[in-house]
mmCIF file of C-alpha atoms in Angstrom:
data_model
loop_
_atom_site.group_PDB
_atom_site.id
_atom_site.type_symbol
_atom_site.label_atom_id
_atom_site.label_comp_id
_atom_site.label_asym_id
_atom_site.label_seq_id
_atom_site.Cartn_x
_atom_site.Cartn_y
_atom_site.Cartn_z
ATOM 1 C CA MET A 24 -47.682 -54.273 80.217
ATOM 2 C CA GLU A 25 -49.020 -51.340 82.205
ATOM 3 C CA CYS A 26 -47.864 -50.906 85.774
ATOM 4 C CA GLU A 27 -50.188 -50.893 88.771
ATOM 5 C CA VAL A 28 -49.509 -49.247 92.088
ATOM 6 C CA ASN A 29 -49.044 -51.629 95.027
ATOM 7 C CA LYS A 30 -50.969 -49.920 97.786
ATOM 8 C CA ASN A 31 -49.505 -52.211 100.450
ATOM 9 C CA SER A 32 -45.892 -51.350 99.631
ATOM 10 C CA HIS A 33 -45.809 -47.904 101.291
ATOM 11 C CA GLN A 34 -43.896 -47.625 104.561
ATOM 12 C CA ASN A 35 -44.523 -45.067 107.282
ATOM 13 C CA PRO A 36 -41.455 -42.770 107.411
ATOM 14 C CA LYS A 37 -42.123 -41.910 111.098
ATOM 15 C CA ARG A 38 -40.779 -45.062 112.702
ATOM 16 C CA ASN A 39 -41.311 -43.841 116.295
ATOM 17 C CA LYS A 40 -45.044 -43.474 115.798
ATOM 18 C CA PRO A 41 -46.973 -46.739 115.470
ATOM 19 C CA ILE A 42 -49.749 -46.946 112.970
ATOM 20 C CA SER A 43 -53.177 -47.493 114.421
ATOM 21 C CA HIS A 44 -55.526 -49.974 112.830
ATOM 22 C CA SER A 45 -57.756 -47.147 111.701
ATOM 23 C CA GLN A 46 -54.911 -45.310 109.912
ATOM 24 C CA ASN A 47 -54.407 -45.865 106.156
ATOM 25 C CA PRO A 48 -50.652 -46.289 105.420
ATOM 26 C CA SER A 49 -50.939 -44.847 101.911
ATOM 27 C CA THR A 50 -52.714 -41.781 103.268
ATOM 28 C CA SER A 51 -49.927 -41.307 105.818
ATOM 29 C CA MET A 52 -47.334 -41.442 103.034
ATOM 30 C CA GLN A 53 -49.232 -38.895 100.966
ATOM 31 C CA ASP A 54 -49.444 -36.573 103.975
ATOM 32 C CA SER A 55 -45.671 -36.760 104.492
ATOM 33 C CA ILE A 56 -44.738 -35.833 100.901
ATOM 34 C CA PRO A 57 -45.361 -32.265 99.706
ATOM 35 C CA LEU A 58 -47.849 -32.220 96.848
ATOM 36 C CA LEU A 59 -46.527 -30.549 93.706
ATOM 37 C CA PRO A 60 -48.812 -28.596 91.378
ATOM 38 C CA PRO A 61 -49.791 -30.656 88.307
ATOM 39 C CA GLU A 62 -48.228 -28.122 85.944
ATOM 40 C CA LEU A 63 -44.890 -28.404 87.772
ATOM 41 C CA ILE A 64 -44.998 -32.208 87.564
ATOM 42 C CA THR A 65 -45.623 -31.932 83.833
ATOM 43 C CA GLU A 66 -42.769 -29.438 83.479
ATOM 44 C CA ILE A 67 -40.339 -31.765 85.253
ATOM 45 C CA LEU A 68 -41.401 -34.940 83.469
ATOM 46 C CA SER A 69 -41.334 -33.287 80.035
ATOM 47 C CA ARG A 70 -37.562 -32.796 80.394
ATOM 48 C CA LEU A 71 -36.800 -36.454 81.076
ATOM 49 C CA PRO A 72 -35.654 -39.092 78.565
ATOM 50 C CA VAL A 73 -38.110 -41.677 77.269
ATOM 51 C CA LYS A 74 -36.432 -44.501 79.183
ATOM 52 C CA SER A 75 -37.053 -42.738 82.501
ATOM 53 C CA LEU A 76 -40.638 -41.886 81.589
ATOM 54 C CA PHE A 77 -41.384 -45.553 80.904
ATOM 55 C CA LYS A 78 -40.258 -46.358 84.440
ATOM 56 C CA PHE A 79 -42.218 -43.479 85.982
ATOM 57 C CA ARG A 80 -45.464 -44.712 84.453
ATOM 58 C CA CYS A 81 -45.436 -47.206 87.330
ATOM 59 C CA VAL A 82 -45.455 -44.537 90.042
ATOM 60 C CA SER A 83 -49.220 -44.051 90.047
ATOM 61 C CA LYS A 84 -52.275 -44.269 87.845
ATOM 62 C CA SER A 85 -52.328 -40.493 87.510
ATOM 63 C CA TRP A 86 -48.705 -40.455 86.249
ATOM 64 C CA LEU A 87 -49.503 -43.272 83.849
ATOM 65 C CA ALA A 88 -52.470 -41.298 82.492
ATOM 66 C CA LEU A 89 -50.365 -38.119 82.219
ATOM 67 C CA ILE A 90 -47.393 -39.690 80.430
ATOM 68 C CA SER A 91 -49.728 -41.557 78.041
ATOM 69 C CA SER A 92 -51.791 -38.480 77.142
ATOM 70 C CA ALA A 93 -51.507 -36.929 73.681
ATOM 71 C CA GLU A 94 -50.938 -33.476 75.178
ATOM 72 C CA PHE A 95 -47.973 -34.615 77.258
ATOM 73 C CA ILE A 96 -46.475 -36.623 74.376
ATOM 74 C CA ASN A 97 -46.562 -33.496 72.197
ATOM 75 C CA THR A 98 -45.127 -31.301 74.977
ATOM 76 C CA HIS A 99 -42.294 -33.771 75.581
ATOM 77 C CA LEU A 100 -41.515 -33.824 71.852
ATOM 78 C CA ILE A 101 -41.310 -30.016 71.641
ATOM 79 C CA VAL A 102 -39.061 -29.774 74.719
ATOM 80 C CA SER A 103 -36.757 -32.517 73.408
ATOM 81 C CA ALA A 104 -36.541 -31.050 69.903
ATOM 82 C CA ASN A 105 -35.593 -27.599 71.220
ATOM 83 C CA ASN A 106 -32.842 -28.804 73.555
ATOM 84 C CA LYS A 107 -29.692 -26.993 72.390
ATOM 85 C CA GLU A 108 -27.393 -29.597 73.934
ATOM 86 C CA TYR A 109 -29.022 -32.400 71.856
ATOM 87 C CA LEU A 110 -29.626 -34.410 75.038
ATOM 88 C CA HIS A 111 -32.520 -36.332 73.458
ATOM 89 C CA HIS A 112 -31.165 -36.564 69.899
ATOM 90 C CA ARG A 113 -29.505 -39.675 68.528
ATOM 91 C CA LEU A 114 -27.773 -40.644 65.295
ATOM 92 C CA MET A 115 -28.932 -43.743 63.469
ATOM 93 C CA LEU A 116 -26.217 -45.333 61.320
ATOM 94 C CA SER A 117 -26.541 -47.918 58.557
ATOM 95 C CA PHE A 118 -23.819 -50.393 57.562
ATOM 96 C CA VAL A 119 -23.281 -52.845 54.731
ATOM 97 C CA GLN A 120 -20.020 -54.464 55.897
ATOM 98 C CA PRO A 121 -19.292 -56.967 57.292
ATOM 99 C CA GLU A 122 -23.080 -57.377 57.216
ATOM 100 C CA TYR A 123 -26.186 -55.230 56.940
ATOM 101 C CA ASN A 124 -26.901 -53.566 60.265
ATOM 102 C CA LEU A 125 -28.180 -50.481 62.078
ATOM 103 C CA LYS A 126 -26.536 -48.825 65.078
ATOM 104 C CA ASP A 127 -27.134 -45.620 66.979
ATOM 105 C CA CYS A 128 -25.261 -43.268 69.292
ATOM 106 C CA SER A 129 -25.862 -40.105 71.305
ATOM 107 C CA LEU A 130 -25.617 -36.976 69.164
ATOM 108 C CA GLY A 131 -24.764 -34.788 72.151
ATOM 109 C CA SER A 132 -21.962 -37.133 73.191
ATOM 110 C CA LEU A 133 -20.540 -37.179 69.662
ATOM 111 C CA LEU A 134 -20.471 -33.373 69.540
ATOM 112 C CA TYR A 135 -19.360 -32.551 73.073
ATOM 113 C CA GLY A 136 -17.915 -35.717 74.635
ATOM 114 C CA ASN A 137 -14.522 -37.380 74.438
ATOM 115 C CA VAL A 138 -15.514 -40.912 73.427
ATOM 116 C CA THR A 139 -18.912 -42.086 72.178
ATOM 117 C CA GLU A 140 -20.276 -45.640 72.066
ATOM 118 C CA ALA A 141 -22.384 -46.918 69.166
ATOM 119 C CA PHE A 142 -24.997 -49.561 69.992
ATOM 120 C CA ASP A 143 -26.410 -52.279 67.750
ATOM 121 C CA LEU A 144 -30.150 -51.950 67.167
ATOM 122 C CA ASP A 145 -32.807 -54.643 66.989
ATOM 123 C CA TYR A 146 -34.894 -53.316 64.122
ATOM 124 C CA PRO A 147 -37.860 -54.969 62.352
ATOM 125 C CA MET A 148 -36.931 -57.877 60.051
ATOM 126 C CA LYS A 149 -33.265 -57.594 60.995
ATOM 127 C CA HIS A 150 -31.153 -59.988 58.919
ATOM 128 C CA PRO A 151 -27.416 -59.842 58.124
ATOM 129 C CA HIS A 152 -28.065 -60.496 54.417
ATOM 130 C CA LYS A 153 -31.020 -58.131 53.920
ATOM 131 C CA SER A 154 -30.254 -54.551 52.979
ATOM 132 C CA VAL A 155 -31.678 -51.831 55.208
ATOM 133 C CA TRP A 156 -32.200 -48.250 54.091
ATOM 134 C CA ILE A 157 -33.082 -45.267 56.323
ATOM 135 C CA VAL A 158 -35.729 -43.355 54.357
ATOM 136 C CA GLY A 159 -36.109 -40.531 56.886
ATOM 137 C CA SER A 160 -37.000 -39.461 60.410
ATOM 138 C CA VAL A 161 -39.749 -37.184 61.742
ATOM 139 C CA ASN A 162 -40.709 -36.590 65.407
ATOM 140 C CA GLY A 163 -38.898 -39.697 66.602
ATOM 141 C CA LEU A 164 -40.420 -41.993 63.965
ATOM 142 C CA ILE A 165 -38.058 -43.668 61.507
ATOM 143 C CA CYS A 166 -39.091 -44.961 58.094
ATOM 144 C CA LEU A 167 -37.072 -48.032 57.097
ATOM 145 C CA ALA A 168 -36.959 -49.937 53.815
ATOM 146 C CA ILE A 169 -35.843 -53.569 54.007
ATOM 147 C CA GLU A 170 -34.665 -54.916 50.655
ATOM 148 C CA GLU A 171 -37.079 -53.771 47.941
ATOM 149 C CA ASN A 172 -40.241 -55.179 49.424
ATOM 150 C CA ASP A 173 -40.856 -54.070 53.008
ATOM 151 C CA LEU A 174 -41.426 -50.637 54.517
ATOM 152 C CA PHE A 175 -41.764 -49.888 58.238
ATOM 153 C CA ILE A 176 -42.489 -46.863 60.397
ATOM 154 C CA TRP A 177 -40.612 -47.502 63.633
ATOM 155 C CA ASN A 178 -40.015 -45.735 66.925
ATOM 156 C CA PRO A 179 -36.846 -47.281 68.379
ATOM 157 C CA SER A 180 -37.277 -45.399 71.689
ATOM 158 C CA ILE A 181 -40.540 -47.196 72.554
ATOM 159 C CA ARG A 182 -39.828 -50.289 70.409
ATOM 160 C CA LYS A 183 -43.027 -50.125 68.378
ATOM 161 C CA PHE A 184 -43.334 -50.379 64.612
ATOM 162 C CA LYS A 185 -45.893 -50.464 61.830
ATOM 163 C CA LYS A 186 -45.430 -52.556 58.689
ATOM 164 C CA LEU A 187 -46.787 -50.771 55.634
ATOM 165 C CA PRO A 188 -48.839 -52.553 52.964
ATOM 166 C CA ASP A 189 -47.036 -53.223 49.684
ATOM 167 C CA SER A 190 -46.687 -50.066 47.590
ATOM 168 C CA ARG A 191 -44.934 -51.115 44.422
ATOM 169 C CA PRO A 192 -46.675 -50.913 41.052
ATOM 170 C CA MET A 193 -46.302 -53.729 38.541
ATOM 171 C CA LEU A 194 -42.588 -53.429 37.823
ATOM 172 C CA ARG A 195 -40.374 -54.945 35.171
ATOM 173 C CA CYS A 196 -36.683 -54.937 34.362
ATOM 174 C CA GLY A 197 -35.126 -51.499 34.168
ATOM 175 C CA TYR A 198 -36.670 -49.620 37.046
ATOM 176 C CA TYR A 199 -35.656 -47.951 40.265
ATOM 177 C CA PHE A 200 -37.427 -46.060 43.020
ATOM 178 C CA MET A 201 -36.990 -43.568 45.844
ATOM 179 C CA TYR A 202 -38.988 -42.881 48.977
ATOM 180 C CA GLY A 203 -39.531 -39.910 51.249
ATOM 181 C CA PHE A 204 -41.036 -39.640 54.723
ATOM 182 C CA GLY A 205 -42.701 -36.602 56.300
ATOM 183 C CA TYR A 206 -45.444 -35.177 58.488
ATOM 184 C CA ASP A 207 -48.672 -33.512 57.377
ATOM 185 C CA LYS A 208 -49.274 -30.969 60.138
ATOM 186 C CA VAL A 209 -52.702 -29.915 58.845
ATOM 187 C CA TYR A 210 -54.171 -33.424 59.124
ATOM 188 C CA ASP A 211 -51.801 -34.669 61.856
ATOM 189 C CA ASP A 212 -50.737 -37.556 59.628
ATOM 190 C CA TYR A 213 -47.410 -39.203 58.806
ATOM 191 C CA LYS A 214 -46.927 -39.928 55.111
ATOM 192 C CA VAL A 215 -44.554 -41.844 52.836
ATOM 193 C CA VAL A 216 -44.126 -40.955 49.169
ATOM 194 C CA GLY A 217 -42.782 -43.520 46.703
ATOM 195 C CA ILE A 218 -41.550 -42.474 43.244
ATOM 196 C CA PHE A 219 -41.112 -45.385 40.820
ATOM 197 C CA CYS A 220 -39.210 -44.733 37.583
ATOM 198 C CA ILE A 221 -39.661 -47.378 34.868
ATOM 199 C CA PHE A 222 -37.368 -47.175 31.843
ATOM 200 C CA GLY A 223 -38.445 -48.075 28.338
ATOM 201 C CA SER A 224 -36.709 -48.286 24.997
ATOM 202 C CA GLY A 225 -34.855 -45.385 23.414
ATOM 203 C CA GLY A 226 -34.268 -43.585 26.700
ATOM 204 C CA SER A 227 -37.957 -43.155 27.465
ATOM 205 C CA TYR A 228 -39.317 -43.661 30.961
ATOM 206 C CA ASP A 229 -42.554 -43.591 32.915
ATOM 207 C CA VAL A 230 -42.960 -42.396 36.484
ATOM 208 C CA GLU A 231 -45.554 -43.589 38.985
ATOM 209 C CA VAL A 232 -46.016 -41.879 42.333
ATOM 210 C CA LYS A 233 -47.843 -43.253 45.371
ATOM 211 C CA MET A 234 -48.487 -41.707 48.792
ATOM 212 C CA TYR A 235 -49.101 -43.637 52.006
ATOM 213 C CA SER A 236 -51.149 -42.240 54.890
ATOM 214 C CA LEU A 237 -50.577 -43.672 58.363
ATOM 215 C CA LYS A 238 -54.067 -42.570 59.460
ATOM 216 C CA SER A 239 -55.811 -44.504 56.696
ATOM 217 C CA ASP A 240 -53.113 -47.210 56.484
ATOM 218 C CA SER A 241 -53.362 -47.148 52.695
ATOM 219 C CA TRP A 242 -51.637 -45.976 49.522
ATOM 220 C CA ARG A 243 -53.130 -43.824 46.800
ATOM 221 C CA ASN A 244 -51.865 -42.627 43.417
ATOM 222 C CA VAL A 245 -50.487 -39.097 43.010
ATOM 223 C CA TYR A 246 -50.527 -37.540 39.557
ATOM 224 C CA ASP A 247 -48.925 -34.661 37.623
ATOM 225 C CA TYR A 248 -45.318 -35.558 38.470
ATOM 226 C CA GLN A 249 -43.180 -32.558 37.476
ATOM 227 C CA GLY A 250 -39.611 -33.853 37.603
ATOM 228 C CA GLY A 251 -37.147 -35.820 35.525
ATOM 229 C CA VAL A 252 -35.157 -38.869 36.571
ATOM 230 C CA LEU A 253 -34.360 -38.926 40.280
ATOM 231 C CA LEU A 254 -30.656 -38.443 40.875
ATOM 232 C CA ASN A 255 -29.908 -39.523 44.425
ATOM 233 C CA ASP A 256 -30.987 -40.094 47.997
ATOM 234 C CA SER A 257 -34.294 -40.078 49.854
ATOM 235 C CA GLY A 258 -36.689 -37.153 49.870
ATOM 236 C CA LYS A 259 -35.728 -34.324 52.244
ATOM 237 C CA PHE A 260 -38.553 -33.069 54.450
ATOM 238 C CA VAL A 261 -38.702 -29.279 54.910
ATOM 239 C CA LYS A 262 -41.677 -26.954 55.583
ATOM 240 C CA GLY A 263 -44.315 -29.627 55.044
ATOM 241 C CA LYS A 264 -42.855 -30.746 51.707
ATOM 242 C CA LEU A 265 -40.589 -33.528 50.456
ATOM 243 C CA HIS A 266 -37.752 -32.601 48.090
ATOM 244 C CA TRP A 267 -35.665 -34.529 45.565
ATOM 245 C CA SER A 268 -33.032 -33.606 43.004
ATOM 246 C CA THR A 269 -33.820 -34.725 39.445
ATOM 247 C CA THR A 270 -32.558 -34.287 35.919
ATOM 248 C CA ALA A 271 -34.124 -31.303 34.175
ATOM 249 C CA ARG A 272 -36.838 -32.213 31.675
ATOM 250 C CA CYS A 273 -36.218 -29.139 29.520
ATOM 251 C CA ALA A 274 -34.564 -30.086 26.219
ATOM 252 C CA GLN A 275 -32.404 -26.942 26.216
ATOM 253 C CA TYR A 276 -30.987 -27.656 29.677
ATOM 254 C CA THR A 277 -29.224 -30.837 30.756
ATOM 255 C CA GLY A 278 -28.525 -29.941 34.381
ATOM 256 C CA TRP A 279 -30.507 -30.712 37.501
ATOM 257 C CA GLU A 280 -33.356 -29.194 39.466
ATOM 258 C CA ILE A 281 -35.086 -29.495 42.825
ATOM 259 C CA ILE A 282 -38.692 -30.701 42.882
ATOM 260 C CA SER A 283 -41.078 -30.834 45.824
ATOM 261 C CA ILE A 284 -44.443 -32.258 46.778
ATOM 262 C CA ASP A 285 -46.712 -30.759 49.423
ATOM 263 C CA LEU A 286 -47.913 -33.507 51.769
ATOM 264 C CA THR A 287 -51.194 -31.701 52.463
ATOM 265 C CA ASP A 288 -52.532 -30.706 49.041
ATOM 266 C CA GLU A 289 -50.308 -33.147 47.066
ATOM 267 C CA LYS A 290 -49.244 -30.440 44.621
ATOM 268 C CA TRP A 291 -45.864 -30.539 42.904
ATOM 269 C CA GLY A 292 -43.506 -27.592 42.794
ATOM 270 C CA LYS A 293 -39.931 -26.573 42.070
ATOM 271 C CA VAL A 294 -37.352 -24.828 44.241
ATOM 272 C CA GLU A 295 -34.833 -22.579 42.527
ATOM 273 C CA GLN A 296 -31.211 -23.561 43.054
ATOM 274 C CA PRO A 297 -28.479 -21.427 44.601
ATOM 275 C CA CYS A 298 -26.038 -19.650 42.289
ATOM 276 C CA PHE A 299 -23.190 -22.061 42.857
ATOM 277 C CA GLU A 300 -19.923 -22.098 40.959
ATOM 278 C CA GLU A 301 -19.782 -23.899 37.652
ATOM 279 C CA GLY A 302 -17.455 -26.821 37.091
ATOM 280 C CA ASN A 303 -17.148 -30.514 37.742
ATOM 281 C CA LEU A 304 -19.105 -31.047 40.934
ATOM 282 C CA ASP A 305 -21.161 -33.576 42.836
ATOM 283 C CA PHE A 306 -24.136 -32.237 44.788
ATOM 284 C CA ALA A 307 -26.602 -33.484 47.387
ATOM 285 C CA LEU A 308 -29.685 -32.106 49.132
ATOM 286 C CA GLY A 309 -29.803 -31.903 52.909
ATOM 287 C CA VAL A 310 -31.588 -30.341 55.868
ATOM 288 C CA LEU A 311 -29.733 -28.046 58.276
ATOM 289 C CA GLU A 312 -31.545 -26.480 61.246
ATOM 290 C CA ASN A 313 -34.911 -27.150 59.546
ATOM 291 C CA ASN A 314 -33.805 -25.384 56.344
ATOM 292 C CA LEU A 315 -33.179 -26.867 52.906
ATOM 293 C CA SER A 316 -29.484 -27.139 52.080
ATOM 294 C CA VAL A 317 -27.350 -28.066 49.083
ATOM 295 C CA LEU A 318 -23.815 -29.400 49.369
ATOM 296 C CA CYS A 319 -21.559 -28.992 46.328
ATOM 297 C CA ASN A 320 -18.475 -31.221 46.239
ATOM 298 C CA TYR A 321 -15.629 -29.887 44.104
ATOM 299 C CA ARG A 322 -12.207 -31.448 43.580
ATOM 300 C CA THR A 323 -10.476 -29.760 46.516
ATOM 301 C CA TRP A 324 -13.317 -28.274 48.578
ATOM 302 C CA ALA A 325 -17.040 -28.343 49.276
ATOM 303 C CA ASP A 326 -19.566 -25.502 49.610
ATOM 304 C CA VAL A 327 -22.662 -25.645 51.809
ATOM 305 C CA TRP A 328 -25.632 -23.511 50.737
ATOM 306 C CA VAL A 329 -28.670 -22.946 52.973
ATOM 307 C CA MET A 330 -32.067 -21.482 52.004
ATOM 308 C CA LYS A 331 -32.837 -19.260 55.003
ATOM 309 C CA GLU A 332 -36.312 -18.228 53.797
ATOM 310 C CA TYR A 333 -38.091 -21.106 52.132
ATOM 311 C CA GLY A 334 -39.066 -20.523 48.498
ATOM 312 C CA VAL A 335 -37.064 -17.280 48.136
ATOM 313 C CA LYS A 336 -34.128 -17.717 45.760
ATOM 314 C CA ASP A 337 -32.271 -14.677 47.076
ATOM 315 C CA SER A 338 -32.257 -16.215 50.562
ATOM 316 C CA TRP A 339 -29.798 -18.926 49.470
ATOM 317 C CA GLY A 340 -26.524 -18.223 51.233
ATOM 318 C CA LYS A 341 -23.142 -19.948 51.031
ATOM 319 C CA MET A 342 -22.676 -20.683 54.720
ATOM 320 C CA TYR A 343 -19.531 -22.833 54.706
ATOM 321 C CA THR A 344 -16.571 -23.658 52.489
ATOM 322 C CA ILE A 345 -14.721 -26.757 53.676
ATOM 323 C CA ARG A 346 -11.302 -27.664 52.335
ATOM 324 C CA ARG A 347 -10.396 -31.286 51.896
ATOM 325 C CA PRO A 348 -7.978 -32.684 54.498
ATOM 326 C CA ASN A 349 -4.354 -32.924 53.419
ATOM 327 C CA ASP A 350 -4.339 -36.708 53.834
ATOM 328 C CA ASP A 351 -7.445 -37.186 51.672
ATOM 329 C CA PRO A 352 -6.786 -39.778 48.921
ATOM 330 C CA GLY A 353 -9.012 -37.744 46.614
ATOM 331 C CA ASN A 354 -11.967 -40.098 46.199
ATOM 332 C CA PHE A 355 -13.961 -39.206 49.324
ATOM 333 C CA LEU A 356 -16.979 -36.894 49.281
ATOM 334 C CA PHE A 357 -18.491 -34.684 51.964
ATOM 335 C CA SER A 358 -22.057 -35.337 53.010
ATOM 336 C CA PRO A 359 -24.556 -32.537 53.670
ATOM 337 C CA PRO A 360 -24.060 -31.278 57.252
ATOM 338 C CA LEU A 361 -26.209 -33.041 59.837
ATOM 339 C CA CYS A 362 -26.402 -30.337 62.516
ATOM 340 C CA VAL A 363 -24.801 -27.251 64.037
ATOM 341 C CA SER A 364 -23.443 -27.359 67.603
ATOM 342 C CA ASN A 365 -23.934 -24.597 70.167
ATOM 343 C CA LYS A 366 -20.334 -23.591 69.364
ATOM 344 C CA GLY A 367 -21.141 -23.035 65.699
ATOM 345 C CA GLU A 368 -19.369 -26.226 64.552
ATOM 346 C CA ILE A 369 -20.997 -28.505 61.983
ATOM 347 C CA LEU A 370 -21.144 -32.293 62.000
ATOM 348 C CA LEU A 371 -20.899 -34.135 58.705
ATOM 349 C CA VAL A 372 -19.683 -37.374 57.191
ATOM 350 C CA PHE A 373 -16.531 -37.359 55.067
ATOM 351 C CA GLY A 374 -16.293 -40.556 53.071
ATOM 352 C CA SER A 375 -17.604 -42.902 55.747
ATOM 353 C CA ILE A 376 -16.316 -41.279 58.956
ATOM 354 C CA PHE A 377 -17.608 -38.419 61.098
ATOM 355 C CA MET A 378 -15.985 -35.022 60.940
ATOM 356 C CA ILE A 379 -16.576 -31.830 62.955
ATOM 357 C CA TYR A 380 -15.710 -28.627 61.117
ATOM 358 C CA ASN A 381 -15.175 -25.309 62.899
ATOM 359 C CA PRO A 382 -15.741 -22.376 60.520
ATOM 360 C CA ASN A 383 -14.243 -19.899 62.996
ATOM 361 C CA ASP A 384 -10.687 -21.194 62.591
ATOM 362 C CA ASP A 385 -11.186 -23.559 59.609
ATOM 363 C CA SER A 386 -10.172 -26.537 61.770
ATOM 364 C CA ILE A 387 -11.302 -30.145 61.491
ATOM 365 C CA LYS A 388 -11.477 -32.841 64.145
ATOM 366 C CA TYR A 389 -12.615 -36.443 64.100
ATOM 367 C CA PRO A 390 -14.748 -37.569 67.068
ATOM 368 C CA GLU A 391 -13.873 -40.939 68.594
ATOM 369 C CA LEU A 392 -16.658 -43.503 68.200
ATOM 370 C CA ASN A 393 -16.415 -47.061 69.521
ATOM 371 C CA ASN A 394 -18.150 -50.074 67.941
ATOM 372 C CA PHE A 395 -18.139 -48.211 64.641
ATOM 373 C CA ASP A 396 -17.100 -49.183 61.131
ATOM 374 C CA ALA A 397 -17.479 -47.307 57.869
ATOM 375 C CA CYS A 398 -21.135 -46.225 57.729
ATOM 376 C CA LEU A 399 -23.294 -45.818 54.661
ATOM 377 C CA GLU A 400 -25.932 -43.440 56.053
ATOM 378 C CA ALA A 401 -26.439 -41.261 59.123
ATOM 379 C CA GLU A 402 -29.821 -39.889 60.190
ATOM 380 C CA ILE A 403 -30.671 -37.802 63.273
ATOM 381 C CA TYR A 404 -33.757 -38.752 65.248
ATOM 382 C CA ILE A 405 -35.343 -37.494 68.464
ATOM 383 C CA GLU A 406 -36.233 -39.764 71.349
ATOM 384 C CA SER A 407 -40.006 -39.431 71.571
ATOM 385 C CA LEU A 408 -43.182 -41.141 72.784
ATOM 386 C CA ILE A 409 -44.942 -40.873 69.401
ATOM 387 C CA SER A 410 -46.442 -44.233 68.448
ATOM 388 C CA PRO A 411 -46.556 -45.466 64.836
ATOM 389 C CA LEU A 412 -49.642 -47.526 65.713
ATOM 390 C CA LEU A 413 -53.213 -46.335 65.513
ATOM 391 C CA GLN A 414 -55.390 -46.404 68.618
ATOM 392 C CA ASN A 415 -56.429 -49.955 69.562
ATOM 393 C CA GLU A 416 -54.191 -51.391 66.845
ATOM 394 C CA PRO A 417 -52.469 -54.638 67.982
ATOM 395 C CA ILE A 418 -48.771 -54.345 68.786
ATOM 396 C CA PRO A 419 -46.584 -56.585 66.563
ATOM 397 C CA LEU A 420 -43.673 -58.382 68.137
ATOM 398 C CA GLN A 421 -40.315 -56.812 67.256
ATOM 399 C CA GLN A 422 -37.954 -59.480 66.021
#
């Protein structure tokens, strides 16, 4: 519901001067308050959290028009994304025990505060016995998968969501699938890619790929898939492309490789791996400061590699080596780092708990988080005003 200004609610601040019948009270109020330049108002409002902006829409019709404009929404997003204190960043957490659930907490508080509170979220189709999977986050929009059937694009900050039409091909026993979520900057469109791997007899398999466009609200087939069997996790969005790790399709090589798909031209590609150490390792793709990263878990340590210049193999650098804690039982794995603090520390998940690693002195600390159990996934998102709904599209009720 949009707010309207009550013109009769203004009070004259000069109590010792009675208001004549010919004097307009609202005009008197406007005369008593210094008028700020529009660009300064925009500058101030662009630094505020979404919750405050929703309240300030009620100040006047001009503020409502400003805060609802596409230009302001984009400006607010840029300011929030570039805040080095992570004031407008939050962590979304998924849980499977004691029931399926999503929670979130302040990223800045987790990095710089003493104690952080996690809050339960009311997400679309929330049900304690239905699995929920965080596919990805871009510009404050979250892509969620509920069970195997339902996909949503959701902005938890403004409590709006879009249910996607069914994407699955005709599937049979012996299949699995992965999704990825990203933003096509050229066409200003948010897109979801689904890769469906269907196994046959004798180790054979077929792969079907579909891409969803939020602007057209439809799926279409994507051809010329270049990878092998997907190994783990959702697609990682970097530089306009989604990335997955897959088995290598070359008969002479049984390792793994990184594939990508460009969300604009829908072309497949490959990204060369870093020159990591050989041995028994577990690896995972990640995104660190908008760059593609690879985390390699070894028996007693983990290495974090970051591609500083996208597409250039020589730009891979081993940025961190993290030793396992002394009290580690030996079966926990590090996750790819989530972010870097303004002190140079990195936040990551070890097993199912948060850990902050300081590369300057090789120290580790565990931030205190209330209302928190062992989490399955952690995804950073920005509080934004971006809507997942098209213009004039009806708003569904969030359950």
